[in-house]
């Protein structure tokens, strides 16, 4: 983002995905997600937006097709 643009810098998608996985694994509230993953509102908002776009379904299907994960 150019320096003359207003607003906060975009949080890296990898950090956000790690934060989402942390929340889902630990069961903690979104607001209790460690700051190292970015603002909790950003993590929740991306989870919600990506869920509506079926991002997670596509991700799991792509991982399964690549052989990176197995069904259990």
Short mmCIF file of C-alpha atoms in Angstrom, two decimals:
data_model
loop_
_atom_site.label_atom_id
_atom_site.label_comp_id
_atom_site.label_asym_id
_atom_site.label_seq_id
_atom_site.Cartn_x
_atom_site.Cartn_y
_atom_site.Cartn_z
CA UNK A 1 0.00 0.00 0.00
CA UNK A 2 1.46 3.39 -0.89
CA UNK A 3 2.39 5.55 2.07
CA UNK A 4 -0.05 8.29 1.08
CA UNK A 5 -3.06 5.95 1.39
CA UNK A 6 -5.18 6.35 4.53
CA UNK A 7 -6.02 3.43 6.78
CA UNK A 8 -4.17 0.55 8.34
CA UNK A 9 -1.92 -1.78 6.38
CA UNK A 10 -3.48 -5.06 5.30
CA UNK A 11 -2.61 -7.97 7.59
CA UNK A 12 -0.89 -10.83 5.74
CA UNK A 13 -3.29 -13.64 4.80
CA UNK A 14 -0.94 -16.30 6.21
CA UNK A 15 -1.00 -14.63 9.63
CA UNK A 16 -4.79 -14.40 9.49
CA UNK A 17 -5.18 -18.06 8.46
CA UNK A 18 -2.89 -19.04 11.35
CA UNK A 19 -5.07 -16.99 13.69
CA UNK A 20 -8.24 -18.62 12.39
CA UNK A 21 -6.72 -22.08 12.84
CA UNK A 22 -5.66 -21.11 16.38
CA UNK A 23 -9.22 -20.08 17.27
CA UNK A 24 -10.73 -23.22 15.76
CA UNK A 25 -8.21 -25.55 17.43
CA UNK A 26 -8.26 -24.01 20.89
CA UNK A 27 -11.89 -22.94 21.01
CA UNK A 28 -10.95 -19.51 22.32
CA UNK A 29 -13.10 -16.49 21.57
CA UNK A 30 -12.14 -14.39 18.55
CA UNK A 31 -11.31 -11.47 20.83
CA UNK A 32 -8.88 -13.68 22.80
CA UNK A 33 -6.81 -14.63 19.76
CA UNK A 34 -3.15 -13.61 20.33
CA UNK A 35 -2.15 -10.28 18.79
CA UNK A 36 0.66 -11.97 16.84
CA UNK A 37 -2.02 -13.02 14.31
CA UNK A 38 -3.31 -9.49 13.83
CA UNK A 39 -6.36 -7.67 15.17
CA UNK A 40 -9.08 -10.07 16.31
CA UNK A 41 -11.70 -8.20 14.30
CA UNK A 42 -9.64 -8.70 11.14
CA UNK A 43 -9.30 -12.42 11.85
CA UNK A 44 -13.03 -12.82 12.47
CA UNK A 45 -14.06 -10.65 9.50
CA UNK A 46 -11.87 -12.59 7.06
CA UNK A 47 -13.12 -15.92 8.44
CA UNK A 48 -16.70 -14.77 7.98
CA UNK A 49 -16.08 -13.31 4.49
CA UNK A 50 -14.11 -16.33 3.29
CA UNK A 51 -16.76 -18.70 4.68
CA UNK A 52 -19.41 -16.96 2.60
CA UNK A 53 -17.25 -17.43 -0.48
CA UNK A 54 -16.73 -21.15 0.28
CA UNK A 55 -12.98 -20.55 0.60
CA UNK A 56 -12.56 -23.25 3.25
CA UNK A 57 -14.33 -25.90 1.16
CA UNK A 58 -12.10 -25.11 -1.80
CA UNK A 59 -8.98 -25.16 0.38
CA UNK A 60 -9.78 -28.57 1.86
CA UNK A 61 -10.65 -29.99 -1.57
CA UNK A 62 -7.39 -28.66 -3.05
CA UNK A 63 -5.35 -30.11 -0.17
CA UNK A 64 -7.09 -33.47 -0.50
CA UNK A 65 -6.52 -33.53 -4.28
CA UNK A 66 -2.82 -32.75 -3.81
CA UNK A 67 -2.40 -35.62 -1.36
CA UNK A 68 -1.23 -33.20 1.34
CA UNK A 69 -3.91 -34.48 3.73
CA UNK A 70 -5.85 -37.70 4.04
CA UNK A 71 -9.43 -38.25 5.12
CA UNK A 72 -9.80 -39.66 8.60
#
